[in-house]
Amino acid sequence: MAENKAAVRQLRYAIVGAGMAGLLAGVKLRQNGEEFTIFEKADRLGGTWRENRYPGLTCDVPAHAYTYSFEPYPEWKAYYAAGPDIQVYFEMVADKYDVRRSIRFNCEVAGMVWDEASHEWSVTLGNGETQRFDVVIAASGVLHHPKMPVIEGLESFAGRAFHSAQWEDDAPIDGVRVGLIGNGSTGVQILTAINKRVEKLVHFQRSPQWIMPVPQFPYSDEDRAAFRADPALMDAIRYHDEYLGAIRRFTDGITDINGPEIAQIEEICRLNLENSVRDPELREKLRPDYRAACKRLIYSWCYYEEVQNPSVYVDTGRIARIEPEGVRMTDGTFHPLDTLILATGFHADRFIRPATVTGEGGRSLDDAWARRPTAYFALSVPDFPNLFLLNGPTGPVGNFSLIDIAERQWDYVDQLLDRLRSGAERRIAPTRAAHEDYEERRIAAAKTTIFGSGCTSWYLDAEGVPASWPWSYDAFADAMKAPVFADFGLPDESSAAGRLEEEASA
Ligand code: NA7
């Protein structure tokens, strides 16, 4: 239901991106009776679920947990939802909450400049148009700039070669020889989906992955009818002890790398490998030489089974170059191929960029982030007032729902927005001191997490420091309950109320 907070000022909001987090912001503002514009560079909403269309695309968070808390969804088709079904969910939410009319599609934000005199963001769009806003919510996602591998000869390949996030529907897969480079979540999911369709699949694995076994099962029509009749059944899945226990074990494990939780995770993954892969040679090829959960854990119910299909050949060697007819390894081996899939990940340090963002004193976000993308509590940046980031740099990452993260972040940002709505403040940004203090503590803690225990991954920044929230999930939930207003140079509401009382009685 609309909450309709009393507002002295009607704020003008720009939201960048109509993915999961941008839609969330839109729903919340709509429920509060506020106006906003969501700028979306593409012609559809959905963010990563719109962009990625590769076979096997699945969210590795249980479907009933990867839903907005305010919009449980009885229609999920399986415990882990397929990408297209998630896209349907977001489209439904956009319509049900009347957000779609406020989305401007095919409208990329090219730049934004903070006007210190008027306390407004001047937002310039790709078509040159400029609009002014009081607040910008950057919900532009993390993994949406495909990272092409730098391999000699890639452009000489005679067949079709494309990044997993730019799937080419008409590229030959069935009955042909396919090369698949990369085995993060994407490469693994693609392998499990196509290995039975191809004549031959060569999976190039520069680093093997630990695989966490998880159950997957479809929901039947009867299940869905039961969910519709009794939404508590969906909550029972979302808040199931076993699921929440696994999340807690995971988040405790990543922050206490000598503790029992991570040891348990490692043991589950090791036993999965030992018990699932029959051929000892393949088993050793698939055994990582780094600790489980250092890279983002792969959750899969079928990878080990599928990788043992005779059509699959795993090559853990180094690629020397790509030739017109296939891939040459440094040991001289040649793999003749018809199609080459590049599941090589994303530039995870871009966030709202390449949009140029200019804050107070003419400071550019590129400069502020020259060393590493950073934000106070992952949400806001000194010198860039009234700019709030959802799923921005150094937020929690791992095998849990980013929807839950974004919802908590929104609740926090909303409390800051109240200060603007009430007219008490015109600009809100953290102080440099508060940000530096946060970042110093964060970096020190991040280096001791499992992500920093000796592997490469998209979690690491350019200096090899994990770019993530380094404390427990509960600590994150606590931090998001209420801003420390003093860190924004703002009076605490309770102390402000106290002061007023003192003044009144003086
Ligand atoms: P990831 O997890 O970043 O994985 C990229 C994979 O590509 C990884 O196996 C890399 O090997 C491999 N890679 C990258 N460049 C090369 C070159 N040049 N040669 C060989 N192999 C290469 O991306 P995903 O798309 O799978 O997943 C991203 C996230 O999306 C995932 O974590 C979920 O949150 C959803 P490396 O490990 O670096 O040796």
XYZ file of C-alpha atoms and ligand atoms in Angstrom, residues 48-49 52 54 57-58 60 143 147-151 163-165 180-189 203-209 290 295-298 317-319 342-346 398-399 402 456-459, ligand 1:
92
model
C 21.213 -8.830 -16.538
C 18.186 -11.062 -17.197
C 21.960 -12.698 -20.884
C 22.507 -18.049 -23.241
C 20.832 -19.369 -17.890
C 19.653 -19.943 -14.325
C 21.767 -19.736 -8.500
C 28.096 -7.300 -14.578
C 34.994 -8.737 -21.044
C 36.442 -10.050 -24.261
C 39.519 -12.205 -23.782
C 42.790 -10.872 -25.107
C 43.906 -13.826 -27.208
C 30.560 -13.364 -25.847
C 28.081 -15.281 -23.681
C 26.214 -12.046 -22.887
C 33.748 -22.770 -24.760
C 36.262 -20.488 -23.065
C 35.674 -19.761 -19.404
C 34.126 -21.707 -16.569
C 32.615 -19.248 -14.184
C 28.902 -19.675 -13.490
C 28.191 -18.811 -17.113
C 30.539 -21.305 -18.749
C 29.362 -24.058 -16.437
C 25.691 -23.360 -17.153
C 35.800 -26.578 -22.568
C 38.848 -24.383 -22.037
C 39.337 -24.108 -18.284
C 42.191 -21.841 -17.300
C 41.255 -22.492 -13.669
C 38.999 -25.318 -12.509
C 36.133 -24.471 -10.177
C 42.813 -22.683 -4.431
C 36.158 -17.501 -6.547
C 32.396 -17.230 -6.557
C 31.215 -20.739 -5.761
C 29.522 -22.516 -8.611
C 46.148 -26.008 -20.733
C 46.981 -22.503 -21.889
C 45.597 -21.144 -25.132
C 33.487 -16.637 -24.900
C 32.146 -17.000 -21.353
C 34.925 -14.776 -20.135
C 33.085 -12.593 -17.669
C 32.578 -8.873 -17.257
C 28.487 -13.974 -2.868
C 26.008 -16.755 -3.183
C 21.118 -9.392 -4.466
C 41.862 -14.603 -9.409
C 38.255 -13.512 -9.689
C 36.008 -10.628 -10.607
C 35.682 -9.932 -6.875
P 33.516 -15.098 -14.452
O 33.043 -15.744 -13.209
O 34.306 -13.842 -14.347
O 34.335 -16.203 -15.265
C 35.105 -15.885 -16.389
C 35.811 -17.136 -16.867
O 36.515 -16.849 -18.068
C 36.832 -17.679 -15.884
O 36.787 -19.078 -15.938
C 38.148 -17.145 -16.457
O 39.276 -17.907 -16.102
C 37.861 -17.272 -17.926
N 38.709 -16.437 -18.769
C 38.706 -15.085 -18.856
N 39.613 -14.683 -19.760
C 40.201 -15.794 -20.244
C 41.227 -16.038 -21.200
N 41.821 -15.026 -21.832
N 41.587 -17.302 -21.429
C 40.989 -18.320 -20.794
N 40.010 -18.168 -19.893
C 39.631 -16.918 -19.617
O 32.281 -14.754 -15.419
P 30.869 -15.469 -15.566
O 30.158 -14.799 -16.679
O 30.990 -16.937 -15.613
O 30.141 -15.158 -14.205
C 30.043 -13.839 -13.709
C 29.032 -13.777 -12.634
O 27.734 -13.724 -13.227
C 28.935 -14.931 -11.716
O 29.878 -14.919 -10.707
C 27.545 -14.783 -11.180
O 27.540 -13.768 -10.176
C 26.797 -14.299 -12.350
P 40.085 -17.600 -14.723
O 39.203 -18.100 -13.630
O 40.277 -16.102 -14.694
O 41.341 -18.341 -14.855
